[in-house]
Amino acid sequence: MDSNARPHCARPISLVAVLLGATAFPSFALADDATLLPEVVVTADRVAEPITTTGSSITVIPGSQVAKWGTQGITETLREAVGVNVTPSGGPGSQTYVRIRGGDPGAVLVLIDGQRVGNVSATDGALDFGNLTAVNIDRIEVLRGPQTALYGSDAMAGVINIITKKGTPGDPARSVSIEGGSYGSISGRASVSGGDERWTYSFGVNVGYSDGFPQYGYRINRPLTIGDGVTPLPALPWGDPNTKGGANGNFSYKISPTASIDFGFTVLGNGLRFDNPYAFTASDVFSPLNNSQAWIGSEYLRFNFLTLEGALNNHVTFFQNTTYNQAQQTEGCYDAFYNSFTCTTIYHGVRWGGEYQGDLSLGRFGSVIFGARDEQEAASNSQNPNPNDGSFSPINASQVTNSAFVNYRAPIFTNLEATFGGRVDAILGGQTFFTGRATLAYRIDETGTKLHASFGNGAKAPTLYQRYSQYGNPNLLPEQSVGGDVGVDQQLFGDRATLSATYFNTYYNNLISFADAPTCTVAQVALGGCYYNVNQARTQGVELSGSVGLLPGVLRARAGYTYTEATNLQTNTQLLRVPMNSGSINLVYTGIDKLEIAPRLLLVGPTNDYSFAGGGNVVLAGYARLDILANYKLSDQYLAYLRLENVTDAKYETVYNYGTPGFSVYAGLTHTW
C-alpha cells in the first residue's frame, strides 16, 4: 500500500447528494436495463450460475457498452463500475492501473477467458491496462472482495475477468468498424463468428493509432521543472504517438455428446513514446529516444468431458501467458557513482501449466467444484549497456506453485443458498498459504429482494522481482487480506427499477514495501534499500448503484457511487490515488426512431498523490467529466456513431503533473452482416 498520503480536508457532500438522489427514488425506473445483463455469470464461483443467486458482489459490463468506446473500451467502462478506480498517466496507451476497493493494483487479479494475464516480471505483478485493447469482448465481470480461495494469489482485492465472444452454431455474424477523431486518432476493428452442430468459432482484431499528446505537463496550470528542480520544463512537443492492436480467437469442437475441446488465444500489443520529467538535461525530457513496446500473449487448450452419468463435468486446461516490455529512456539508468545514462531495459515474464476442475452435481444436496493446479512462472530482465560495476544485476528466476481448491454450494432452503470454499497454494522453496471463503444469498421473490453477504481471506505471494532482484528477499511472507461485505439488491415496479447497496470492510497485513530496512544487506543499503514486509492497511466503504426508467422506451438512467476509506494504518492517512468519493451518472435517450444519445457524467472527489519531482504529498482536485455517446442506425447493416469526450474541456489529473485529454471528438461507422 502507498505509505505517503494525507487525509482529505473535506468530503464533497454535493457529489454524495447528487448520486444518492439518482439512486434513491423509485420514480427513476429503468424498464429494459436488465436486458443488457447476462442471465449467468462464471466468475463468482468458477462455474456458470444465475446472477440472481450468487452471494458475491459482482458487476457485469456488457460487451456492447465496451464497444462504444473503441480501443479504450475496457478502461472507460471500468470507470463506471462501483468500487473500481482507474488511474491513467496521460492519454491512450499510457501506463494505467486499476484498483478495487482501495487495494493496490497488484492485489487485483486480471483474467482473459478465465486465464491469468498479470505481468510475471513486474515489480508487484500488476497488469498495465494501458497495454490492453478492447477486442472481441462479450462482457467484463468484476468480482469484488478477497477471492484467493477461488483463484489463488493476487486476488486479495478482487478479480476482473474479461470474457471474449464465442461462436453460435448456425448463426454466422460479421462486423467491420472504422473510427477517426481528435489527437490524430484512427482505429479499426473486425470480427467474424459462427459454426455448426460440431464446431464453433469466433475471431476478432482491433488496431489503432493516435498522435496523442505529451503526457507530462499537458494542460497543467502550474510552473514545472525538469529533474534538477530548477530548470523550467521545455516547450511541450506536438504529441506522444501511440500504436495499439490486438487479436482474439475462440474455437470449440464437439467430439461427442459428452466430450468437447476448446481453444482460445489473445495477443495484445502497445507502442508508445513517453516523457522523462526526471532528466537533468532539458532536451532529454521529451526526447524521441524515450519509447516503449509491450505485448501480451495468452492461450489455452481445454478438454471437457462428462462422467458419472453426467453428474461430473470435468475440465482439463493447459495454459500459457507471456508478457514482454522493452523501454528505451534517456538518463534512465545509473552507474555505481550515480551517473545517469541512456539505456534500454527489457522485462520478460512467462507463466504456464495445467489445471483440473471438476463440477459435481449432488442433486438436491447442491454441488461441489474442486480441482488442482500446477503453475510455473519465470521472469528475467536485462539492461543495455550494463556498467558491470554492481549498479545492475539481472534476474533470471522461476518458481512453481501447486494448488488445490474446493467450493461447496449448498441450497439450504428454496431461496437461501450458501457457498463454502477453501484453497491451499504451496510455492516450492517458498511459503504455503491457506485461504477460505463463504457467501450467502437470500431471495424474497414476492418483494424482488436479494440479501447477500460474503467473507474470506486473501493472499498474494511475493513476486519474483521482490524475491530475486538485487533489491529482493527470498524469505518474504505472502501479503494477506481478510474482509467481507453485506448488501441488498431491490427490484421495484415490476423490474422497472433496481437499487443496490453494499458495505465492505477489508484489512491488509504483511504488505510489502521498499525502504532502507534492517533486513537489507550491505549491498542493498548502498543501492537505496530492499523489499520487506511491514505495511498494514484497512479499506471500508459503501457502494450504491441504481438503474431507473424516467420515460419507458424513451429515457433510461443508471448511476453508481462509491465511498472508500482506504487507510494506511502506519500513518493513519488516506492511501494514494484512492478517492474517498467517486461515481457516475448515465442517461440513454431513445425517443427518436433509430437514434440513441447517451450522456455520461464521471464525478471524482479529491485524491491524495505524491510528488516525485518535489517530494511530499499533494492533493489532486476533484473533477467532473461529461461525455456524450450517440449512434444512428442508417440501415439494418450500417450504424454511424459519434463520441464526444470531456465536453466541458475539464482539466484534471489522476497522477500528479500528468495531463489528461481535453475536449475530443470521434466518429465511426460499423457494418454488420
XYZ file of C-alpha atoms in Angstrom:
673
model
C 0.000 0.000 0.000
C 1.102 3.585 -0.585
C 2.774 4.950 2.520
C 2.942 8.673 1.729
C -0.504 10.226 1.978
C -2.602 12.631 3.981
C -6.346 12.667 4.622
C -8.719 14.838 2.639
C -9.662 18.106 4.256
C -13.321 17.826 3.349
C -15.767 15.431 1.759
C -17.653 16.748 -1.282
C -21.178 16.464 0.077
C -22.654 17.777 -3.163
C -21.289 14.734 -5.021
C -22.807 12.389 -2.447
C -26.158 14.148 -2.605
C -26.355 14.065 -6.394
C -25.618 10.351 -6.646
C -27.795 9.349 -3.708
C -30.603 11.272 -5.338
C -30.102 9.402 -8.569
C -30.347 6.014 -6.859
C -32.847 6.598 -4.087
C -36.115 7.421 -5.826
C -38.180 4.676 -7.442
C -39.632 7.137 -9.965
C -36.287 6.878 -11.811
C -37.172 3.432 -13.201
C -35.243 1.559 -15.882
C -37.520 -0.617 -17.986
C -35.044 -2.585 -20.084
C -31.654 -2.181 -18.419
C -31.881 -5.794 -17.319
C -31.673 -6.865 -20.953
C -28.087 -5.592 -21.006
C -27.005 -8.168 -18.429
C -26.414 -11.888 -18.979
C -28.559 -14.397 -17.142
C -25.469 -16.182 -15.847
C -22.002 -15.272 -14.625
C -18.985 -17.541 -14.354
C -16.541 -15.592 -12.200
C -18.414 -15.555 -8.878
C -17.970 -19.297 -8.195
C -15.888 -20.594 -11.172
C -18.982 -22.099 -12.807
C -21.947 -20.745 -14.779
C -24.725 -19.694 -12.406
C -27.649 -17.237 -12.401
C -26.513 -13.769 -11.384
C -29.549 -13.530 -9.125
C -28.385 -16.426 -6.920
C -24.790 -15.513 -6.147
C -23.844 -14.085 -2.765
C -20.784 -12.363 -4.211
C -20.537 -8.672 -5.075
C -20.206 -8.710 -8.838
C -20.692 -6.173 -11.624
C -21.237 -7.200 -15.251
C -20.303 -4.817 -18.085
C -21.867 -5.833 -21.435
C -19.620 -6.030 -24.473
C -21.968 -3.711 -26.370
C -21.111 -0.955 -23.904
C -17.373 -1.677 -24.178
C -17.518 -1.449 -27.988
C -18.951 2.088 -27.865
C -15.615 3.369 -26.502
C -13.394 1.930 -29.227
C -9.893 0.734 -28.338
C -10.224 2.326 -24.850
C -13.419 0.421 -24.055
C -12.026 -1.647 -21.188
C -10.714 1.207 -19.056
C -13.539 3.623 -19.906
C -16.299 1.218 -18.862
C -14.396 0.104 -15.747
C -14.519 3.749 -14.610
C -18.284 3.339 -14.193
C -18.151 0.188 -12.037
C -18.706 0.765 -8.325
C -15.691 0.007 -6.164
C -13.286 0.387 -9.102
C -10.727 3.183 -9.540
C -8.845 3.665 -12.852
C -5.610 5.710 -12.877
C -4.116 6.565 -16.287
C -0.833 8.517 -16.533
C -1.876 10.525 -19.568
C -3.717 9.655 -22.765
C -4.359 6.463 -24.787
C -1.749 3.762 -24.245
C -0.180 5.445 -21.217
C 0.551 3.461 -18.071
C -2.813 2.715 -16.455
C -3.566 0.814 -13.261
C -6.828 -0.366 -11.725
C -7.721 -0.701 -8.048
C -10.692 -2.446 -6.465
C -11.994 -1.177 -3.121
C -8.775 0.714 -2.451
C -6.466 -2.286 -2.782
C -3.152 -1.983 -4.623
C -3.123 -2.693 -8.394
C -1.119 -5.845 -7.679
C -3.988 -7.088 -5.478
C -6.336 -7.237 -8.495
C -6.244 -10.490 -10.442
C -6.943 -9.964 -14.160
C -8.196 -12.827 -16.310
C -8.979 -13.162 -20.006
C -11.434 -16.029 -20.509
C -10.529 -17.276 -17.050
C -6.762 -17.301 -17.706
C -4.366 -15.148 -15.662
C -2.665 -12.345 -17.605
C -0.829 -10.435 -14.875
C 2.738 -9.350 -15.554
C 5.038 -12.001 -14.046
C 8.109 -9.768 -14.433
C 6.564 -6.597 -12.948
C 7.632 -5.351 -9.537
C 4.270 -6.142 -7.913
C 2.775 -8.314 -10.666
C 0.168 -5.693 -11.600
C -1.170 -5.571 -15.136
C -0.753 -2.296 -17.023
C -4.212 -1.738 -18.525
C -2.676 0.764 -20.939
C -1.441 -2.261 -22.900
C -4.964 -3.666 -23.353
C -7.137 -3.169 -26.418
C -10.872 -3.841 -26.410
C -11.094 -6.717 -28.881
C -13.947 -9.199 -29.371
C -15.350 -8.708 -25.850
C -18.602 -10.365 -24.802
C -18.640 -8.946 -21.260
C -16.440 -7.987 -18.311
C -17.174 -9.431 -14.871
C -15.820 -7.516 -11.864
C -15.783 -9.592 -8.674
C -15.080 -7.523 -5.565
C -13.553 -8.617 -2.250
C -10.924 -11.271 -1.309
C -11.117 -14.137 -3.840
C -7.870 -16.067 -3.326
C -9.817 -19.148 -2.190
C -11.293 -19.292 -5.705
C -8.475 -18.042 -7.912
C -5.217 -18.132 -5.959
C -2.554 -15.492 -5.429
C -3.115 -11.830 -6.362
C -6.912 -11.883 -5.864
C -6.723 -10.092 -2.497
C -8.938 -7.174 -3.528
C -10.919 -8.737 -6.367
C -10.971 -10.223 -9.850
C -11.568 -8.712 -13.301
C -12.482 -11.376 -15.860
C -12.571 -10.188 -19.488
C -14.724 -12.719 -21.339
C -14.467 -12.756 -25.129
C -17.132 -13.721 -27.657
C -17.887 -17.315 -28.621
C -19.433 -18.533 -31.843
C -23.060 -19.672 -32.114
C -23.970 -22.723 -34.252
C -25.972 -21.764 -37.326
C -25.773 -18.045 -36.582
C -22.863 -16.508 -38.528
C -22.033 -12.889 -37.735
C -19.551 -10.480 -39.275
C -18.738 -6.900 -38.375
C -16.292 -4.195 -39.514
C -15.829 -0.751 -37.930
C -13.656 2.267 -38.704
C -13.196 5.282 -36.431
C -11.257 8.554 -36.503
C -11.052 11.674 -34.406
C -9.098 14.004 -32.151
C -5.358 13.803 -31.467
C -4.809 12.288 -34.913
C -6.574 9.088 -33.909
C -7.701 6.361 -36.265
C -8.726 2.804 -35.454
C -10.468 -0.172 -36.957
C -11.878 -3.455 -35.768
C -13.369 -6.546 -37.366
C -14.923 -9.770 -36.119
C -16.395 -12.962 -37.519
C -18.120 -15.852 -35.761
C -20.318 -18.851 -36.462
C -20.246 -22.633 -36.606
C -22.368 -25.738 -36.964
C -23.525 -28.606 -34.772
C -19.933 -29.870 -34.266
C -17.749 -26.786 -34.050
C -17.936 -23.048 -33.412
C -15.505 -20.218 -33.964
C -15.073 -16.528 -33.126
C -12.261 -14.248 -34.227
C -11.679 -10.516 -33.793
C -8.988 -7.890 -34.375
C -8.653 -4.280 -33.265
C -5.910 -1.806 -34.228
C -5.474 1.878 -33.507
C -3.070 4.780 -33.835
C -3.017 8.166 -32.121
C -0.675 11.149 -32.369
C -1.525 11.609 -28.691
C -0.152 14.423 -26.581
C 2.828 14.931 -24.253
C 1.761 13.322 -21.002
C 3.896 15.274 -18.535
C 2.769 18.883 -18.139
C -0.053 18.726 -20.673
C -2.849 21.145 -19.674
C -1.218 21.689 -16.251
C -1.615 25.235 -14.922
C 1.425 25.399 -12.661
C 5.146 26.012 -13.251
C 7.032 22.765 -13.843
C 10.742 21.988 -13.861
C 12.931 19.170 -15.115
C 14.650 16.726 -12.785
C 17.043 19.262 -11.253
C 14.091 21.092 -9.698
C 15.312 24.435 -11.090
C 15.311 24.459 -14.901
C 11.851 25.207 -16.341
C 10.192 22.441 -18.312
C 10.939 22.924 -22.045
C 8.199 23.526 -24.596
C 5.926 20.529 -24.997
C 6.241 18.577 -28.281
C 3.314 18.132 -30.677
C 2.413 14.682 -29.385
C 3.339 11.296 -27.982
C 2.464 8.800 -30.757
C 0.846 5.569 -29.659
C 0.038 2.395 -31.599
C -2.181 -0.349 -30.148
C -3.518 -3.598 -31.508
C -4.936 -6.933 -30.538
C -6.372 -10.197 -31.826
C -8.533 -12.820 -30.155
C -9.846 -16.176 -31.238
C -12.009 -18.902 -29.680
C -12.729 -22.306 -31.180
C -14.733 -25.251 -29.847
C -15.166 -28.756 -31.287
C -17.775 -31.249 -30.073
C -16.214 -34.710 -30.162
C -19.314 -36.499 -28.877
C -22.410 -35.690 -26.801
C -20.241 -35.947 -23.670
C -16.876 -34.542 -24.779
C -15.540 -31.363 -26.398
C -12.337 -29.377 -26.928
C -11.912 -25.608 -26.538
C -9.007 -23.494 -27.734
C -8.512 -19.765 -27.334
C -5.830 -17.133 -27.705
C -5.354 -13.403 -27.174
C -2.457 -11.247 -28.403
C -2.194 -7.574 -27.398
C 0.491 -5.034 -28.304
C 1.275 -1.400 -27.496
C 3.975 1.020 -28.692
C 4.341 4.412 -27.029
C 6.604 7.444 -26.934
C 6.740 8.752 -23.358
C 8.306 11.572 -21.343
C 11.139 11.568 -18.804
C 10.483 14.556 -16.488
C 13.248 13.448 -14.097
C 16.040 14.022 -16.631
C 18.634 16.662 -15.665
C 19.096 17.745 -19.284
C 16.156 19.658 -20.777
C 16.458 18.075 -24.224
C 16.147 14.592 -22.689
C 12.708 15.194 -21.153
C 10.780 14.930 -24.422
C 13.438 13.125 -26.449
C 12.113 10.760 -29.167
C 14.512 8.205 -27.708
C 12.030 7.746 -24.840
C 9.839 4.960 -26.179
C 8.460 1.617 -25.120
C 6.989 -1.526 -26.661
C 4.907 -4.107 -24.836
C 2.969 -7.167 -25.788
C 0.882 -9.788 -24.030
C 0.173 -13.274 -25.330
C -2.227 -15.759 -23.752
C -3.546 -19.103 -24.962
C -5.309 -22.133 -23.539
C -6.389 -25.628 -24.603
C -9.218 -27.237 -22.630
C -10.692 -30.751 -22.713
C -14.228 -31.149 -21.353
C -15.913 -34.480 -20.683
C -18.825 -35.798 -18.619
C -18.603 -38.797 -16.285
C -20.770 -40.387 -13.576
C -23.744 -40.411 -15.961
C -23.418 -36.672 -16.479
C -23.181 -35.737 -12.809
C -19.487 -34.780 -13.043
C -18.298 -32.278 -15.632
C -14.510 -32.478 -15.990
C -12.265 -29.739 -17.395
C -8.549 -30.199 -18.062
C -6.843 -26.973 -19.145
C -3.320 -26.275 -20.366
C -2.347 -22.618 -20.461
C 0.454 -20.155 -21.165
C 0.801 -16.403 -20.656
C 3.740 -14.273 -21.842
C 4.498 -10.599 -21.203
C 7.287 -8.607 -22.837
C 8.187 -4.999 -22.038
C 11.037 -3.043 -23.619
C 11.760 0.605 -22.840
C 14.486 2.964 -24.022
C 14.906 6.043 -21.851
C 17.289 8.995 -21.720
C 19.013 9.244 -18.338
C 17.068 6.123 -17.405
C 19.870 4.177 -15.711
C 22.609 4.941 -13.180
C 26.044 3.524 -12.539
C 27.561 2.893 -9.114
C 28.567 6.564 -8.861
C 25.002 7.733 -9.681
C 25.932 8.988 -13.145
C 22.922 8.701 -15.442
C 22.970 7.390 -18.998
C 20.547 6.388 -21.755
C 19.696 2.721 -21.642
C 17.325 0.040 -22.861
C 15.667 -2.246 -20.326
C 13.758 -5.429 -21.076
C 11.411 -7.349 -18.771
C 10.161 -10.776 -19.848
C 7.745 -12.965 -17.924
C 6.202 -16.359 -18.707
C 3.508 -18.360 -16.921
C 2.468 -21.868 -17.973
C 0.978 -25.034 -16.533
C -2.138 -27.153 -16.221
C -5.320 -27.236 -14.188
C -8.081 -29.738 -13.489
C -11.553 -28.620 -12.388
C -14.482 -30.881 -11.630
C -18.076 -29.659 -11.353
C -20.014 -32.305 -9.410
C -23.798 -32.102 -9.138
C -25.235 -33.550 -5.921
C -28.849 -33.039 -6.888
C -30.930 -31.584 -4.096
C -27.808 -31.524 -1.914
C -26.137 -28.869 -4.039
C -22.902 -29.049 -5.991
C -19.149 -29.156 -5.455
C -16.416 -27.520 -7.502
C -12.945 -28.918 -6.868
C -9.619 -29.044 -8.600
C -5.856 -28.758 -8.640
C -3.386 -26.549 -10.482
C 0.297 -26.718 -11.338
C 1.687 -23.328 -12.340
C 5.232 -22.370 -13.281
C 6.452 -18.796 -13.564
C 9.717 -17.376 -14.897
C 10.970 -13.804 -15.070
C 14.102 -12.215 -16.481
C 15.345 -8.695 -17.120
C 18.283 -7.044 -18.834
C 19.847 -3.625 -19.237
C 21.920 -2.335 -22.145
C 24.502 -1.030 -21.566
C 25.376 -2.644 -18.242
C 28.273 -0.807 -16.498
C 29.213 -4.096 -14.751
C 30.017 -2.163 -11.590
C 27.304 -3.667 -9.365
C 24.725 -0.994 -10.154
C 22.634 -3.521 -12.111
C 22.261 -7.244 -11.542
C 19.919 -9.098 -13.919
C 17.462 -11.663 -12.632
C 16.599 -14.981 -14.208
C 14.336 -16.643 -11.683
C 11.465 -19.101 -11.645
C 9.101 -20.740 -9.205
C 6.473 -23.481 -9.146
C 3.148 -23.195 -7.315
C 0.965 -26.237 -6.626
C -2.621 -25.543 -5.613
C -5.790 -27.407 -4.650
C -9.244 -25.918 -4.133
C -12.822 -26.875 -3.290
C -16.058 -24.886 -3.203
C -19.369 -26.345 -1.977
C -22.676 -24.765 -2.994
C -25.435 -25.604 -0.514
C -29.124 -24.905 -1.274
C -30.226 -24.555 2.361
C -33.809 -23.596 1.534
C -35.639 -22.826 -1.695
C -34.495 -19.203 -1.723
C -31.430 -19.455 0.518
C -28.078 -20.568 -0.884
C -24.623 -20.609 0.674
C -21.138 -21.450 -0.553
C -18.139 -22.581 1.481
C -14.697 -22.932 -0.055
C -11.017 -23.234 0.672
C -7.704 -23.371 -1.121
C -4.076 -24.176 -0.436
C -1.226 -22.698 -2.509
C 2.254 -24.109 -1.998
C 5.262 -22.399 -3.581
C 8.107 -24.870 -3.922
C 11.032 -23.462 -1.973
C 8.797 -20.717 -0.614
C 5.713 -20.183 1.515
C 2.461 -22.157 1.722
C -0.749 -20.268 2.449
C -4.345 -21.284 3.111
C -7.392 -19.210 2.234
C -11.129 -19.603 2.688
C -14.344 -18.010 1.505
C -18.069 -18.151 2.282
C -21.071 -16.455 0.692
C -24.783 -16.260 1.439
C -27.679 -15.202 -0.795
C -31.310 -14.981 0.306
C -34.045 -14.080 -2.189
C -37.511 -12.816 -1.336
C -39.265 -13.267 -4.665
C -42.512 -11.666 -3.514
C -40.794 -8.327 -2.956
C -37.985 -8.610 -5.524
C -35.344 -8.505 -2.774
C -31.989 -10.234 -2.552
C -29.805 -10.085 0.561
C -26.207 -11.118 0.036
C -23.018 -11.422 2.063
C -19.510 -12.747 1.570
C -16.484 -13.185 3.798
C -13.000 -14.530 3.186
C -9.283 -14.042 3.372
C -6.892 -13.378 0.522
C -3.174 -13.693 -0.097
C -0.595 -12.531 -2.605
C 2.716 -14.303 -2.989
C 5.826 -12.111 -3.322
C 6.732 -11.573 -6.959
C 9.873 -12.974 -8.499
C 11.264 -9.440 -8.664
C 10.573 -8.853 -4.972
C 12.280 -12.148 -4.098
C 15.211 -12.417 -6.501
C 16.147 -8.969 -7.849
C 19.126 -7.102 -6.410
C 16.637 -5.490 -4.027
C 14.902 -8.765 -3.174
C 14.432 -11.017 -0.173
C 13.745 -14.721 -0.911
C 12.129 -15.120 2.538
C 9.362 -12.542 2.115
C 5.985 -13.592 3.520
C 2.831 -13.512 1.400
C 0.732 -10.376 1.730
C -2.581 -11.089 3.471
C -6.110 -9.698 3.496
C -9.304 -10.577 5.339
C -12.668 -8.980 4.826
C -16.198 -9.171 3.590
C -19.313 -7.347 2.558
C -23.070 -7.307 3.129
C -25.636 -5.843 0.787
C -29.135 -5.730 -0.597
C -30.474 -5.663 -4.170
C -34.042 -4.445 -4.646
C -36.318 -4.525 -7.678
C -39.219 -2.085 -7.851
C -42.291 -1.608 -10.034
C -42.102 -4.839 -11.969
C -38.345 -4.697 -12.564
C -38.573 -1.147 -13.891
C -36.187 -0.012 -11.162
C -33.244 -1.673 -9.423
C -31.419 -0.403 -6.356
C -28.312 -1.904 -4.733
C -26.333 -1.039 -1.616
C -23.247 -2.836 -0.246
C -20.987 -2.204 2.749
C -17.433 -3.605 2.618
C -14.522 -3.824 5.035
C -11.083 -5.359 4.361
C -7.918 -5.488 6.464
C -4.462 -5.932 4.878
C -1.367 -7.233 6.654
C 2.266 -8.084 5.804
C 2.174 -5.714 2.841
C 5.496 -5.497 1.025
C 7.257 -2.136 0.957
C 10.625 -0.804 -0.195
C 12.994 1.120 2.105
C 16.355 1.070 3.854
C 15.234 -1.554 6.365
C 17.111 -3.626 8.991
C 16.616 -6.710 6.809
C 18.584 -5.166 3.904
C 22.055 -6.428 3.080
C 25.029 -4.066 2.969
C 24.911 -4.092 -0.834
C 21.174 -3.285 -0.799
C 21.709 -0.375 1.580
C 24.231 1.036 -0.901
C 21.588 0.708 -3.645
C 18.952 2.522 -1.561
C 17.033 -0.266 0.160
C 15.235 -3.587 -0.195
C 11.788 -5.180 -0.090
C 10.379 -6.208 3.273
C 7.048 -6.987 4.999
C 5.813 -4.079 7.087
C 2.684 -2.237 5.980
C -0.860 -2.617 7.252
C -3.969 -1.038 5.782
C -7.734 -1.100 6.025
C -10.334 -0.248 3.407
C -14.002 0.175 4.148
C -16.873 1.922 2.464
C -20.218 1.820 0.727
C -21.176 1.035 -2.875
C -24.525 2.286 -4.198
C -25.987 1.724 -7.639
C -29.347 2.071 -9.302
C -30.998 1.758 -12.679
C -34.147 3.693 -13.454
C -36.588 4.438 -16.263
C -37.662 8.052 -16.475
C -39.882 7.500 -19.530
C -40.393 3.871 -20.621
C -38.959 3.362 -24.079
C -37.664 6.940 -24.223
C -35.288 7.802 -21.383
C -33.337 5.480 -19.121
C -30.807 6.168 -16.384
C -28.331 4.398 -14.167
C -25.947 5.677 -11.523
C -23.283 4.440 -9.149
C -21.480 5.873 -6.154
C -18.561 4.598 -4.060
C -17.378 5.923 -0.721
C -13.973 4.490 0.249
C -11.923 4.994 3.386
C -8.564 3.481 2.455
C -6.283 3.981 5.435
C -2.568 3.352 5.844
C -2.520 2.086 9.430
C 1.133 3.100 9.925
C 0.441 6.772 9.208
C -3.357 6.873 9.670
C -3.717 8.643 6.300
C -5.784 8.013 3.163
C -3.935 5.822 0.664
C -2.570 7.389 -2.505
C -4.672 7.517 -5.694
C -7.823 6.273 -3.946
C -10.565 8.930 -3.910
C -12.935 8.860 -0.976
C -15.848 9.773 -3.255
C -16.433 8.712 -6.852
C -19.373 7.925 -9.059
C -21.072 8.142 -12.423
C -24.458 9.013 -13.914
C -25.553 7.633 -17.287
C -28.613 8.556 -19.357
C -29.848 6.837 -22.520
C -32.347 8.620 -24.759
C -34.124 6.563 -27.461
C -37.151 8.779 -28.137
C -36.316 9.258 -31.835
C -36.510 6.256 -34.111
C -33.094 4.696 -34.877
C -31.269 7.301 -32.740
C -29.645 6.749 -29.338
C -28.000 9.506 -27.282
C -26.185 8.555 -24.076
C -24.582 11.255 -21.883
C -22.228 10.117 -19.106
C -21.023 12.152 -16.160
C -17.991 10.962 -14.155
C -17.601 12.530 -10.704
C -14.407 12.053 -8.674
C -13.577 13.747 -5.389
C -10.146 14.979 -4.215
C -7.410 12.326 -4.302
C -4.087 12.030 -2.496
C -0.917 11.628 -4.545
C 2.833 12.031 -4.157
C 5.121 14.484 -5.935
C 8.153 12.508 -7.042
C 9.696 15.636 -8.535
C 9.368 17.887 -5.494
C 8.888 15.291 -2.772
C 5.979 15.256 -0.329
C 2.264 14.656 -0.506
C -0.162 16.545 -2.718
C -3.936 16.567 -3.150
C -5.373 16.350 -6.654
C -8.554 18.386 -7.075
C -11.829 16.613 -7.689
C -13.346 16.817 -11.130
C -16.458 16.256 -13.220
C -16.096 14.906 -16.755
C -19.009 14.863 -19.214
C -19.060 12.555 -22.239
C -21.803 12.113 -24.838
C -22.184 8.988 -26.983
C -24.617 8.877 -29.904
C -25.394 6.410 -32.664
C -27.834 6.338 -35.553
C -28.967 3.199 -37.365
C -28.666 4.025 -41.062
C -29.999 0.595 -42.080
C -30.103 -2.988 -40.874
C -26.416 -3.277 -41.740
C -24.946 0.168 -41.078
C -24.589 2.070 -37.819
C -22.992 5.538 -37.580
C -21.769 6.767 -34.222
C -20.322 9.878 -32.612
C -18.450 10.183 -29.317
C -17.784 13.495 -27.574
C -15.337 13.127 -24.672
C -14.737 15.688 -21.932
C -17.335 18.021 -23.438
C -16.640 20.825 -20.935
C -12.866 20.569 -21.512
C -12.288 19.933 -17.787
C -8.647 19.996 -16.693
C -7.943 17.221 -14.231
C -5.190 14.875 -13.099
C -5.284 11.282 -11.926
C -1.484 11.265 -11.498
C 0.264 14.434 -10.293
C 1.630 16.606 -13.143
C 0.371 14.241 -15.859
C -2.333 15.773 -18.051
C -5.446 14.147 -19.422
C -7.271 14.643 -22.757
C -9.272 17.800 -23.379
C -12.465 18.052 -25.416
C -12.283 15.329 -28.061
C -14.471 14.206 -30.946
C -14.560 10.724 -32.500
C -16.813 9.399 -35.249
C -17.149 5.997 -36.845
C -19.162 3.620 -38.982
C -19.996 -0.045 -38.307
C -21.068 -2.530 -40.983
C -22.668 -5.752 -39.729
C -23.938 -8.644 -41.818
